[in-house]
PDB file of C-alpha atoms and ligand atoms in Angstrom:
ATOM      1  CA  MET A   1     -16.401 -13.107   2.184  1.00  0.00           C
ATOM      2  CA  SER A   2     -12.870 -15.058   2.431  1.00  0.00           C
ATOM      3  CA  THR A   3     -11.174 -15.350  -0.443  1.00  0.00           C
ATOM      4  CA  SER A   4      -8.972 -17.585   0.604  1.00  0.00           C
ATOM      5  CA  GLU A   5     -10.074 -20.268  -1.931  1.00  0.00           C
ATOM      6  CA  SER A   6      -7.839 -19.623  -4.937  1.00  0.00           C
ATOM      7  CA  PRO A   7      -7.257 -22.770  -7.431  1.00  0.00           C
ATOM      8  CA  HIS A   8      -4.568 -20.895  -9.232  1.00  0.00           C
ATOM      9  CA  ASP A   9      -3.914 -23.507 -12.136  1.00  0.00           C
ATOM     10  CA  THR A  10      -7.714 -24.428 -12.478  1.00  0.00           C
ATOM     11  CA  THR A  11      -8.329 -24.261 -16.297  1.00  0.00           C
ATOM     12  CA  GLY A  12     -11.856 -23.469 -16.946  1.00  0.00           C
ATOM     13  CA  ALA A  13     -13.830 -24.825 -20.211  1.00  0.00           C
ATOM     14  CA  ALA A  14     -12.781 -21.853 -22.792  1.00  0.00           C
ATOM     15  CA  GLY A  15      -9.242 -23.092 -22.022  1.00  0.00           C
ATOM     16  CA  GLU A  16      -8.510 -19.823 -19.662  1.00  0.00           C
ATOM     17  CA  THR A  17      -7.374 -20.200 -16.123  1.00  0.00           C
ATOM     18  CA  PHE A  18      -9.396 -19.322 -12.888  1.00  0.00           C
ATOM     19  CA  GLU A  19      -7.102 -16.234 -12.752  1.00  0.00           C
ATOM     20  CA  GLU A  20      -7.505 -15.269 -16.118  1.00  0.00           C
ATOM     21  CA  SER A  21     -11.044 -15.242 -16.097  1.00  0.00           C
ATOM     22  CA  LEU A  22     -11.378 -12.942 -12.549  1.00  0.00           C
ATOM     23  CA  LEU A  23      -8.971 -10.552 -14.273  1.00  0.00           C
ATOM     24  CA  LYS A  24     -11.341 -10.296 -17.367  1.00  0.00           C
ATOM     25  CA  LYS A  25     -14.394  -9.959 -15.011  1.00  0.00           C
ATOM     26  CA  ALA A  26     -12.231  -7.199 -13.117  1.00  0.00           C
ATOM     27  CA  LEU A  27     -11.698  -5.277 -16.569  1.00  0.00           C
ATOM     28  CA  GLY A  28     -15.323  -5.466 -17.263  1.00  0.00           C
ATOM     29  CA  GLY A  29     -15.482  -3.213 -14.053  1.00  0.00           C
ATOM     30  CA  ASN A  30     -14.511   0.216 -12.288  1.00  0.00           C
ATOM     31  CA  ILE A  31     -10.928  -0.130 -11.664  1.00  0.00           C
ATOM     32  CA  PRO A  32      -9.766   1.993  -9.029  1.00  0.00           C
ATOM     33  CA  ALA A  33      -7.253   4.663  -9.040  1.00  0.00           C
ATOM     34  CA  HIS A  34      -5.725   4.003  -6.325  1.00  0.00           C
ATOM     35  CA  ILE A  35      -5.071   0.970  -3.642  1.00  0.00           C
ATOM     36  CA  GLY A  36      -3.851   0.722  -0.633  1.00  0.00           C
ATOM     37  CA  ILE A  37      -2.703  -2.826   0.985  1.00  0.00           C
ATOM     38  CA  VAL A  38      -2.409  -3.432   4.502  1.00  0.00           C
ATOM     39  CA  MET A  39       0.265  -6.605   3.824  1.00  0.00           C
ATOM     40  CA  ASP A  40      -0.436  -8.589   7.086  1.00  0.00           C
ATOM     41  CA  GLY A  41      -0.267 -11.894   8.562  1.00  0.00           C
ATOM     42  CA  ASN A  42       3.970 -12.685   7.518  1.00  0.00           C
ATOM     43  CA  GLY A  43       4.228 -13.898  11.691  1.00  0.00           C
ATOM     44  CA  ARG A  44       1.241 -15.871  11.405  1.00  0.00           C
ATOM     45  CA  TRP A  45       2.399 -17.544   7.910  1.00  0.00           C
ATOM     46  CA  ALA A  46       5.785 -18.739   9.152  1.00  0.00           C
ATOM     47  CA  VAL A  47       5.006 -19.620  12.623  1.00  0.00           C
ATOM     48  CA  SER A  48       2.263 -22.022  11.468  1.00  0.00           C
ATOM     49  CA  ARG A  49       4.904 -23.609   8.868  1.00  0.00           C
ATOM     50  CA  GLY A  50       7.095 -23.865  11.806  1.00  0.00           C
ATOM     51  CA  LEU A  51       9.201 -21.163  10.490  1.00  0.00           C
ATOM     52  CA  LYS A  52      11.074 -18.141  11.944  1.00  0.00           C
ATOM     53  CA  ARG A  53       8.873 -14.438  11.687  1.00  0.00           C
ATOM     54  CA  SER A  54      11.572 -13.338   9.693  1.00  0.00           C
ATOM     55  CA  GLU A  55      10.812 -16.175   6.930  1.00  0.00           C
ATOM     56  CA  GLY A  56       7.257 -15.086   6.313  1.00  0.00           C
ATOM     57  CA  HIS A  57       8.544 -11.309   5.759  1.00  0.00           C
ATOM     58  CA  ARG A  58      10.775 -13.033   3.170  1.00  0.00           C
ATOM     59  CA  ALA A  59       7.627 -14.727   1.709  1.00  0.00           C
ATOM     60  CA  GLY A  60       5.484 -11.843   2.003  1.00  0.00           C
ATOM     61  CA  VAL A  61       8.251  -9.565  -0.408  1.00  0.00           C
ATOM     62  CA  GLU A  62       7.389 -12.374  -2.946  1.00  0.00           C
ATOM     63  CA  SER A  63       4.232 -11.612  -3.065  1.00  0.00           C
ATOM     64  CA  LEU A  64       4.731  -8.227  -3.395  1.00  0.00           C
ATOM     65  CA  LYS A  65       6.422  -8.892  -6.474  1.00  0.00           C
ATOM     66  CA  ARG A  66       3.683 -10.998  -7.996  1.00  0.00           C
ATOM     67  CA  CYS A  67       0.997  -8.322  -7.237  1.00  0.00           C
ATOM     68  CA  LEU A  68       2.940  -5.654  -9.684  1.00  0.00           C
ATOM     69  CA  PRO A  69       2.477  -7.391 -12.797  1.00  0.00           C
ATOM     70  CA  ALA A  70      -1.412  -7.544 -11.764  1.00  0.00           C
ATOM     71  CA  LEU A  71      -1.596  -3.798 -11.200  1.00  0.00           C
ATOM     72  CA  LEU A  72      -0.165  -3.189 -14.413  1.00  0.00           C
ATOM     73  CA  ARG A  73      -2.572  -5.716 -16.320  1.00  0.00           C
ATOM     74  CA  LEU A  74      -5.489  -4.110 -14.289  1.00  0.00           C
ATOM     75  CA  GLY A  75      -4.385  -0.426 -15.413  1.00  0.00           C
ATOM     76  CA  VAL A  76      -4.074   0.522 -11.698  1.00  0.00           C
ATOM     77  CA  LYS A  77      -2.674   3.977 -11.476  1.00  0.00           C
ATOM     78  CA  PHE A  78      -1.348   4.048  -7.883  1.00  0.00           C
ATOM     79  CA  CYS A  79      -1.046   1.506  -5.233  1.00  0.00           C
ATOM     80  CA  THR A  80       0.381   2.227  -1.506  1.00  0.00           C
ATOM     81  CA  PHE A  81       1.851  -0.965   0.250  1.00  0.00           C
ATOM     82  CA  TYR A  82       2.323  -0.937   3.812  1.00  0.00           C
ATOM     83  CA  VAL A  83       5.829  -2.086   4.665  1.00  0.00           C
ATOM     84  CA  PHE A  84       6.678  -0.591   8.344  1.00  0.00           C
ATOM     85  CA  SER A  85       4.388   1.338  10.315  1.00  0.00           C
ATOM     86  CA  THR A  86       5.425   4.066  13.012  1.00  0.00           C
ATOM     87  CA  GLU A  87       4.302   1.682  15.615  1.00  0.00           C
ATOM     88  CA  ASN A  88       6.299  -1.453  14.373  1.00  0.00           C
ATOM     89  CA  TRP A  89       9.582  -0.002  16.082  1.00  0.00           C
ATOM     90  CA  LYS A  90       7.890  -1.454  19.213  1.00  0.00           C
ATOM     91  CA  ARG A  91       8.586  -5.449  17.659  1.00  0.00           C
ATOM     92  CA  PRO A  92      11.598  -7.129  19.067  1.00  0.00           C
ATOM     93  CA  ARG A  93      15.235  -5.660  17.916  1.00  0.00           C
ATOM     94  CA  GLU A  94      16.278  -8.341  15.889  1.00  0.00           C
ATOM     95  CA  GLU A  95      12.626  -8.360  13.753  1.00  0.00           C
ATOM     96  CA  VAL A  96      12.905  -5.090  13.032  1.00  0.00           C
ATOM     97  CA  GLN A  97      16.480  -5.007  12.033  1.00  0.00           C
ATOM     98  CA  PHE A  98      15.657  -7.698   9.719  1.00  0.00           C
ATOM     99  CA  LEU A  99      12.983  -5.846   7.807  1.00  0.00           C
ATOM    100  CA  MET A 100      15.544  -2.759   7.538  1.00  0.00           C
ATOM    101  CA  ASP A 101      17.887  -5.497   6.111  1.00  0.00           C
ATOM    102  CA  LEU A 102      15.082  -7.060   3.732  1.00  0.00           C
ATOM    103  CA  ILE A 103      14.158  -3.282   2.837  1.00  0.00           C
ATOM    104  CA  LEU A 104      17.272  -2.487   1.825  1.00  0.00           C
ATOM    105  CA  GLU A 105      17.941  -5.184  -0.141  1.00  0.00           C
ATOM    106  CA  TYR A 106      14.414  -5.214  -1.870  1.00  0.00           C
ATOM    107  CA  ALA A 107      15.355  -1.454  -2.699  1.00  0.00           C
ATOM    108  CA  LYS A 108      18.627  -2.056  -4.358  1.00  0.00           C
ATOM    109  CA  GLU A 109      17.711  -5.666  -6.085  1.00  0.00           C
ATOM    110  CA  ASP A 110      14.636  -4.358  -7.939  1.00  0.00           C
ATOM    111  CA  ARG A 111      15.724  -1.562  -9.107  1.00  0.00           C
ATOM    112  CA  SER A 112      15.965  -2.267 -12.863  1.00  0.00           C
ATOM    113  CA  GLU A 113      12.765  -4.417 -12.597  1.00  0.00           C
ATOM    114  CA  PHE A 114      10.780  -1.496 -11.603  1.00  0.00           C
ATOM    115  CA  ILE A 115      12.514   0.730 -14.296  1.00  0.00           C
ATOM    116  CA  ARG A 116      11.642  -2.084 -17.182  1.00  0.00           C
ATOM    117  CA  GLN A 117       8.058  -2.397 -15.995  1.00  0.00           C
ATOM    118  CA  GLY A 118       7.619   1.169 -16.061  1.00  0.00           C
ATOM    119  CA  ILE A 119       6.957   1.541 -12.667  1.00  0.00           C
ATOM    120  CA  ARG A 120       7.866   5.053 -10.446  1.00  0.00           C
ATOM    121  CA  VAL A 121       8.573   4.007  -6.359  1.00  0.00           C
ATOM    122  CA  ILE A 122       7.955   6.893  -4.030  1.00  0.00           C
ATOM    123  CA  PRO A 123       8.375   6.395  -0.328  1.00  0.00           C
ATOM    124  CA  ILE A 124       6.255   7.991   1.773  1.00  0.00           C
ATOM    125  CA  GLY A 125       6.200   8.501   5.793  1.00  0.00           C
ATOM    126  CA  ARG A 126       8.917   9.672   8.191  1.00  0.00           C
ATOM    127  CA  TRP A 127      11.016   7.362   6.016  1.00  0.00           C
ATOM    128  CA  LYS A 128      14.117   9.711   6.459  1.00  0.00           C
ATOM    129  CA  GLU A 129      14.217   8.712   9.797  1.00  0.00           C
ATOM    130  CA  MET A 130      15.326   5.025   9.116  1.00  0.00           C
ATOM    131  CA  PRO A 131      19.024   3.791   9.026  1.00  0.00           C
ATOM    132  CA  ARG A 132      21.118   5.977   6.681  1.00  0.00           C
ATOM    133  CA  GLN A 133      21.698   3.124   3.745  1.00  0.00           C
ATOM    134  CA  VAL A 134      17.654   2.678   4.093  1.00  0.00           C
ATOM    135  CA  VAL A 135      17.356   6.324   3.222  1.00  0.00           C
ATOM    136  CA  GLN A 136      20.016   6.390   0.537  1.00  0.00           C
ATOM    137  CA  ALA A 137      18.540   2.965  -1.250  1.00  0.00           C
ATOM    138  CA  LEU A 138      14.804   4.489  -1.289  1.00  0.00           C
ATOM    139  CA  SER A 139      16.178   7.519  -2.281  1.00  0.00           C
ATOM    140  CA  ARG A 140      17.911   6.282  -5.361  1.00  0.00           C
ATOM    141  CA  LEU A 141      14.926   3.951  -6.205  1.00  0.00           C
ATOM    142  CA  SER A 142      12.582   6.755  -6.343  1.00  0.00           C
ATOM    143  CA  LEU A 143      15.040   8.791  -8.324  1.00  0.00           C
ATOM    144  CA  ASP A 144      16.040   6.223 -10.628  1.00  0.00           C
ATOM    145  CA  THR A 145      12.635   5.277 -11.488  1.00  0.00           C
ATOM    146  CA  ALA A 146      11.182   8.453 -11.439  1.00  0.00           C
ATOM    147  CA  GLY A 147      10.448   8.364 -15.760  1.00  0.00           C
ATOM    148  CA  GLY A 148       7.845   5.409 -14.761  1.00  0.00           C
ATOM    149  CA  ASP A 149       4.479   6.644 -16.330  1.00  0.00           C
ATOM    150  CA  LYS A 150       2.431   3.206 -16.032  1.00  0.00           C
ATOM    151  CA  LEU A 151       2.037   2.978 -12.232  1.00  0.00           C
ATOM    152  CA  THR A 152       3.302   4.494  -9.339  1.00  0.00           C
ATOM    153  CA  VAL A 153       4.345   2.385  -6.178  1.00  0.00           C
ATOM    154  CA  LEU A 154       4.026   4.278  -2.971  1.00  0.00           C
ATOM    155  CA  LEU A 155       6.040   2.301  -0.225  1.00  0.00           C
ATOM    156  CA  ALA A 156       5.053   3.118   3.122  1.00  0.00           C
ATOM    157  CA  VAL A 157       8.014   3.096   5.156  1.00  0.00           C
ATOM    158  CA  ASN A 158       7.751   4.612   8.978  1.00  0.00           C
ATOM    159  CA  TYR A 159       4.460   5.587   8.287  1.00  0.00           C
ATOM    160  CA  GLY A 160       1.706   6.807  10.100  1.00  0.00           C
ATOM    161  CA  GLY A 161      -1.441   8.289   9.284  1.00  0.00           C
ATOM    162  CA  ARG A 162      -1.826  10.275  11.994  1.00  0.00           C
ATOM    163  CA  GLN A 163       1.751  11.551  11.536  1.00  0.00           C
ATOM    164  CA  GLU A 164       1.149  12.168   8.098  1.00  0.00           C
ATOM    165  CA  ILE A 165      -1.993  14.566   9.210  1.00  0.00           C
ATOM    166  CA  ILE A 166       0.457  16.198  11.822  1.00  0.00           C
ATOM    167  CA  ASP A 167       3.053  16.653   9.049  1.00  0.00           C
ATOM    168  CA  ALA A 168       0.832  18.186   6.405  1.00  0.00           C
ATOM    169  CA  ALA A 169      -0.629  20.574   9.282  1.00  0.00           C
ATOM    170  CA  LYS A 170       3.033  21.869  10.043  1.00  0.00           C
ATOM    171  CA  HIS A 171       3.990  22.470   6.663  1.00  0.00           C
ATOM    172  CA  LEU A 172       0.487  23.970   5.890  1.00  0.00           C
ATOM    173  CA  ALA A 173       1.043  26.435   8.634  1.00  0.00           C
ATOM    174  CA  LEU A 174       4.486  27.456   7.731  1.00  0.00           C
ATOM    175  CA  SER A 175       3.665  28.097   4.275  1.00  0.00           C
ATOM    176  CA  TYR A 176       1.098  30.431   5.737  1.00  0.00           C
ATOM    177  CA  GLU A 177       3.556  32.107   7.636  1.00  0.00           C
ATOM    178  CA  GLY A 178       2.496  35.994   8.437  1.00  0.00           C
ATOM    179  CA  ARG A 179      -0.780  35.013   6.794  1.00  0.00           C
ATOM    180  CA  LYS A 180      -3.194  34.028   9.703  1.00  0.00           C
ATOM    181  CA  LYS A 181      -6.202  35.275   7.598  1.00  0.00           C
ATOM    182  CA  GLU A 182      -5.432  33.135   4.524  1.00  0.00           C
ATOM    183  CA  LEU A 183      -4.485  30.098   6.664  1.00  0.00           C
ATOM    184  CA  LEU A 184      -7.652  30.159   8.761  1.00  0.00           C
ATOM    185  CA  ALA A 185      -9.700  30.148   5.837  1.00  0.00           C
ATOM    186  CA  ALA A 186      -7.692  26.883   4.323  1.00  0.00           C
ATOM    187  CA  GLY A 187      -9.662  23.713   3.345  1.00  0.00           C
ATOM    188  CA  GLU A 188      -9.293  20.601   2.098  1.00  0.00           C
ATOM    189  CA  GLU A 189      -8.052  21.270  -1.096  1.00  0.00           C
ATOM    190  CA  GLU A 190      -4.937  23.589   0.548  1.00  0.00           C
ATOM    191  CA  PHE A 191      -4.069  21.036   2.798  1.00  0.00           C
ATOM    192  CA  ARG A 192      -4.266  17.987   0.933  1.00  0.00           C
ATOM    193  CA  GLN A 193      -1.120  19.760  -1.144  1.00  0.00           C
ATOM    194  CA  PHE A 194       1.101  18.630   2.157  1.00  0.00           C
ATOM    195  CA  LEU A 195      -0.054  15.279   2.495  1.00  0.00           C
ATOM    196  CA  TYR A 196       3.049  12.923   1.803  1.00  0.00           C
ATOM    197  CA  GLU A 197       2.479  12.211  -1.904  1.00  0.00           C
ATOM    198  CA  PRO A 198       0.420  15.448  -3.330  1.00  0.00           C
ATOM    199  CA  THR A 199       0.468  13.557  -7.195  1.00  0.00           C
ATOM    200  CA  ALA A 200      -1.906  10.623  -5.782  1.00  0.00           C
ATOM    201  CA  PRO A 201      -5.535  10.590  -5.494  1.00  0.00           C
ATOM    202  CA  ASP A 202      -7.749   9.548  -2.544  1.00  0.00           C
ATOM    203  CA  VAL A 203      -7.558   6.169  -1.830  1.00  0.00           C
ATOM    204  CA  ASP A 204     -10.652   4.047  -3.330  1.00  0.00           C
ATOM    205  CA  LEU A 205      -9.933   0.815  -2.035  1.00  0.00           C
ATOM    206  CA  VAL A 206      -8.221  -0.572   1.502  1.00  0.00           C
ATOM    207  CA  ILE A 207      -7.456  -4.354   1.329  1.00  0.00           C
ATOM    208  CA  ARG A 208      -6.165  -5.597   4.630  1.00  0.00           C
ATOM    209  CA  THR A 209      -5.340  -9.619   4.448  1.00  0.00           C
ATOM    210  CA  SER A 210      -4.490 -12.239   7.432  1.00  0.00           C
ATOM    211  CA  GLY A 211      -8.549 -11.645   8.705  1.00  0.00           C
ATOM    212  CA  GLU A 212      -7.781  -8.313  11.078  1.00  0.00           C
ATOM    213  CA  MET A 213      -9.990  -5.483  10.442  1.00  0.00           C
ATOM    214  CA  ARG A 214      -8.573  -2.653  11.693  1.00  0.00           C
ATOM    215  CA  LEU A 215      -6.428   0.316   9.269  1.00  0.00           C
ATOM    216  CA  SER A 216      -3.797   0.212  12.106  1.00  0.00           C
ATOM    217  CA  ASN A 217      -2.756   3.976  11.286  1.00  0.00           C
ATOM    218  CA  PHE A 218      -3.444   3.704   7.615  1.00  0.00           C
ATOM    219  CA  LEU A 219      -3.850   6.385   5.206  1.00  0.00           C
ATOM    220  CA  LEU A 220      -6.480   7.734   7.607  1.00  0.00           C
ATOM    221  CA  TRP A 221      -6.587  10.944   5.662  1.00  0.00           C
ATOM    222  CA  ARG A 222      -6.375   9.407   1.910  1.00  0.00           C
ATOM    223  CA  ALA A 223      -8.909   6.621   2.836  1.00  0.00           C
ATOM    224  CA  ALA A 224     -11.482   8.515   4.104  1.00  0.00           C
ATOM    225  CA  TYR A 225     -14.283   7.244   1.348  1.00  0.00           C
ATOM    226  CA  ALA A 226     -12.556   4.020   0.601  1.00  0.00           C
ATOM    227  CA  GLU A 227     -14.511   0.847   0.403  1.00  0.00           C
ATOM    228  CA  LEU A 228     -12.338  -1.812   2.969  1.00  0.00           C
ATOM    229  CA  VAL A 229     -12.077  -5.649   1.936  1.00  0.00           C
ATOM    230  CA  PHE A 230     -11.040  -7.534   4.300  1.00  0.00           C
ATOM    231  CA  THR A 231      -9.799 -11.138   3.159  1.00  0.00           C
ATOM    232  CA  ASP A 232      -8.806 -14.043   5.342  1.00  0.00           C
ATOM    233  CA  VAL A 233      -5.676 -14.865   3.077  1.00  0.00           C
ATOM    234  CA  LEU A 234      -2.236 -14.004   5.028  1.00  0.00           C
ATOM    235  CA  TRP A 235      -0.017 -12.033   3.193  1.00  0.00           C
ATOM    236  CA  PRO A 236       2.667 -14.207   2.048  1.00  0.00           C
ATOM    237  CA  ASP A 237      -0.519 -16.513   0.151  1.00  0.00           C
ATOM    238  CA  PHE A 238      -1.939 -13.255  -1.513  1.00  0.00           C
ATOM    239  CA  GLY A 239      -1.291 -13.608  -5.417  1.00  0.00           C
ATOM    240  CA  PRO A 240      -3.315 -11.898  -8.637  1.00  0.00           C
ATOM    241  CA  ALA A 241      -6.059 -14.172  -8.104  1.00  0.00           C
ATOM    242  CA  ASP A 242      -6.919 -12.413  -4.728  1.00  0.00           C
ATOM    243  CA  LEU A 243      -6.142  -8.986  -6.270  1.00  0.00           C
ATOM    244  CA  TYR A 244      -8.609  -9.408  -8.764  1.00  0.00           C
ATOM    245  CA  LYS A 245     -11.461 -10.835  -6.343  1.00  0.00           C
ATOM    246  CA  SER A 246     -10.810  -7.877  -3.869  1.00  0.00           C
ATOM    247  CA  ILE A 247     -11.563  -5.653  -6.730  1.00  0.00           C
ATOM    248  CA  ILE A 248     -14.445  -7.489  -8.260  1.00  0.00           C
ATOM    249  CA  GLU A 249     -16.025  -6.940  -4.146  1.00  0.00           C
ATOM    250  CA  TYR A 250     -15.147  -3.318  -4.747  1.00  0.00           C
ATOM    251  CA  GLN A 251     -17.011  -3.281  -7.305  1.00  0.00           C
ATOM    252  CA  GLY A 252     -19.826  -4.756  -6.021  1.00  0.00           C
ATOM    253  CA  ARG A 253     -20.063  -1.982  -3.455  1.00  0.00           C
ATOM    254  CA  GLU A 254     -22.490   1.409  -3.793  1.00  0.00           C
ATOM    255  CA  ARG A 255     -20.161   4.302  -3.119  1.00  0.00           C
ATOM    256  CA  ARG A 256     -22.585   6.974  -1.671  1.00  0.00           C
ATOM    257  CA  PHE A 257     -19.973   9.665  -0.603  1.00  0.00           C
ATOM    258  CA  GLY A 258     -22.781  10.796   1.703  1.00  0.00           C
ATOM    259  CA  ASP A 259     -25.161  11.356  -1.031  1.00  0.00           C
ATOM    260  CA  VAL A 260     -28.634   9.518  -1.535  1.00  0.00           C
ATOM    261  CA  ARG A 261     -28.841   7.196  -3.802  1.00  0.00           C
ATOM    262  CA  ARG A 262     -30.341   8.680  -7.317  1.00  0.00           C
ATOM    263  CA  GLU A 263     -32.302   6.172 -10.085  1.00  0.00           C
TER     264      GLU A 263
HETATM  265  C1  IPE B 301       2.882  -7.881   8.450  1.00  0.00           C
HETATM  266  O1  IPE B 301       2.818  -9.009   9.070  1.00  0.00           O
HETATM  267  C2  IPE B 301       4.488  -7.271   8.295  1.00  0.00           C
HETATM  268  C3  IPE B 301       4.891  -6.106   8.685  1.00  0.00           C
HETATM  269  C4  IPE B 301       3.795  -5.623  10.026  1.00  0.00           C
HETATM  270  C5  IPE B 301       6.054  -5.676   8.905  1.00  0.00           C
HETATM  271  P1  IPE B 301       3.060  -9.389  10.457  1.00  0.00           P
HETATM  272  O2  IPE B 301       4.909  -9.402  10.761  1.00  0.00           O
HETATM  273  O3  IPE B 301       2.426  -8.284  11.056  1.00  0.00           O
HETATM  274  O4  IPE B 301       2.545 -10.370  10.571  1.00  0.00           O
HETATM  275  P2  IPE B 301       1.725 -11.082  12.029  1.00  0.00           P
HETATM  276  O5  IPE B 301       0.462 -10.066  12.071  1.00  0.00           O
HETATM  277  O6  IPE B 301       2.234 -10.911  12.986  1.00  0.00           O
HETATM  278  O7  IPE B 301       1.019 -12.700  11.455  1.00  0.00           O
HETATM  279  C1  IPE B 302       0.188  -3.155   9.920  1.00  0.00           C
HETATM  280  O1  IPE B 302       0.400  -4.279  10.772  1.00  0.00           O
HETATM  281  C2  IPE B 302       1.348  -2.562   9.564  1.00  0.00           C
HETATM  282  C3  IPE B 302       2.015  -3.270   8.635  1.00  0.00           C
HETATM  283  C4  IPE B 302       1.263  -4.283   7.689  1.00  0.00           C
HETATM  284  C5  IPE B 302       3.139  -2.586   7.939  1.00  0.00           C
HETATM  285  P1  IPE B 302       0.208  -4.729  12.079  1.00  0.00           P
HETATM  286  O2  IPE B 302       0.518  -6.245  12.183  1.00  0.00           O
HETATM  287  O3  IPE B 302       1.672  -4.014  12.602  1.00  0.00           O
HETATM  288  O4  IPE B 302      -1.074  -4.426  12.866  1.00  0.00           O
HETATM  289  P2  IPE B 302      -1.476  -4.249  14.093  1.00  0.00           P
HETATM  290  O5  IPE B 302      -0.499  -4.606  15.095  1.00  0.00           O
HETATM  291  O6  IPE B 302      -2.046  -5.837  14.205  1.00  0.00           O
HETATM  292  O7  IPE B 302      -2.762  -3.498  14.426  1.00  0.00           O
HETATM  293 MG1   MG B 303       0.222  -8.178  12.130  1.00  0.00          MG
END
C-alpha cells in the first residue's frame, strides 16, 4: 500500500485534522518498542525538482526533525535512523563530503533541542572511523543527551549490519579469551550484549521510503523478526502522517515468530 496521499491539513467532521485522526488510531493499537527507518529517496526527490542531490539530503534532515515529535507522541522508546551506510563511501567524493558536513551541522545545532525534548541520541556503527570533527560532535551529542528518558534515537552512521555482527562476534570471542568451553556454549543472549547498543530491544518495525524493497545492510541481527513496511513516499516528503500510517499498517500484521496462530 502506498502512503503517498497525505492531505496533511484536511479537517474532518469532528474538527480533527487528518494527521490527528491517524495519531489517535495508531495510539489505539500496539506501539512498536523499536522502529528502524531507512531514509531513502533524497537524491530522487531533489533531481525531480531540478535541484542538486545535496538539496535532497538537506530536506531529508527536516523530515527527520519532523518525525521526532511524532515518535514522542506515540510513545515509541527507540528509533534507529539509517544516516550513512558502510557502502555509502562508494558515492562521489563531493556527496560524501556534503553528508559529513550535514551530520556535523545537525549534531551541533540540534543538541539543545534534543535535551529539551528528553531525547537521548546514540550513534551506532563504525562511526568512530568518520572524520575527527564528526566523531567529536557525535560523542559530545551523545554525552550531552545521555539524560534523555523519553526516546532514544540511534543514529546509524557508517553502519553496516554485517559489520555489526562481525564486530559483536569479535568482542564476544575476546571476552571469553581462555574460556573456550564457555565460548562454545554462548547463545543469543550472550551475543546480543555485544551489539552496538545493548540497551536497545529487537526491532519490531522497519520502514523504508522511496519504493525500494530491500534492507541494504540495515539492522540485520535485530530486525530478524521485524515487520517491514515500504512506502513510495520519498524521504524528504515523509512526515508524521506517513509515520502514523506505517504504524497502523504494522498493527494490522499478525506476528507469529515461527509459532502457529492460537485462538
Ligand atoms: C538516502 O537517500 C540518503 C542516504 C543514503 C545518505 P539517497 O541519497 O539514497 O536517495 P536516492 O536513493 O538516490 O534517491
Ligand atoms: C540505504 O540507502 C542507506 C541509507 C539510507 C543511509 P541506499 O540508497 O544507500 O541503498 P541502496 O544502494 O539503494 O541499496
Ligand atoms: Mg538511495
